[in-house]
XYZ file of C-alpha atoms in Angstrom:
29
model
C -3.496 9.036 3.078
C -0.110 8.402 2.784
C 1.685 6.165 5.215
C 5.823 5.275 4.900
C 6.653 2.072 3.748
C 6.986 -0.532 6.747
C 3.903 1.385 8.199
C 1.841 0.548 5.362
C -0.583 -2.223 6.170
C -1.675 -4.238 3.206
C -5.393 -3.053 2.328
C -7.083 -3.254 -0.825
C -8.412 0.347 -0.096
C -4.641 1.371 -0.275
C -4.161 -0.099 -3.787
C -7.492 1.462 -4.703
C -6.058 4.898 -4.070
C -4.245 7.042 -6.632
C -0.675 5.862 -5.213
C 1.993 4.208 -7.045
C 1.675 0.539 -6.975
C 5.042 0.232 -4.793
C 2.482 -0.898 -2.020
C 1.983 -4.107 -4.122
C 5.371 -5.768 -3.254
C 5.165 -4.768 0.516
C 1.781 -6.753 0.620
C 1.813 -10.519 1.161
C -0.455 -12.551 -1.134
């Protein structure tokens, strides 16, 4: 599953995948 930055919802499942940690800054605490 790959979504462009901006359409990437903050999901723990997303951060659990083999994706680069660029998703973390896009997820609010």
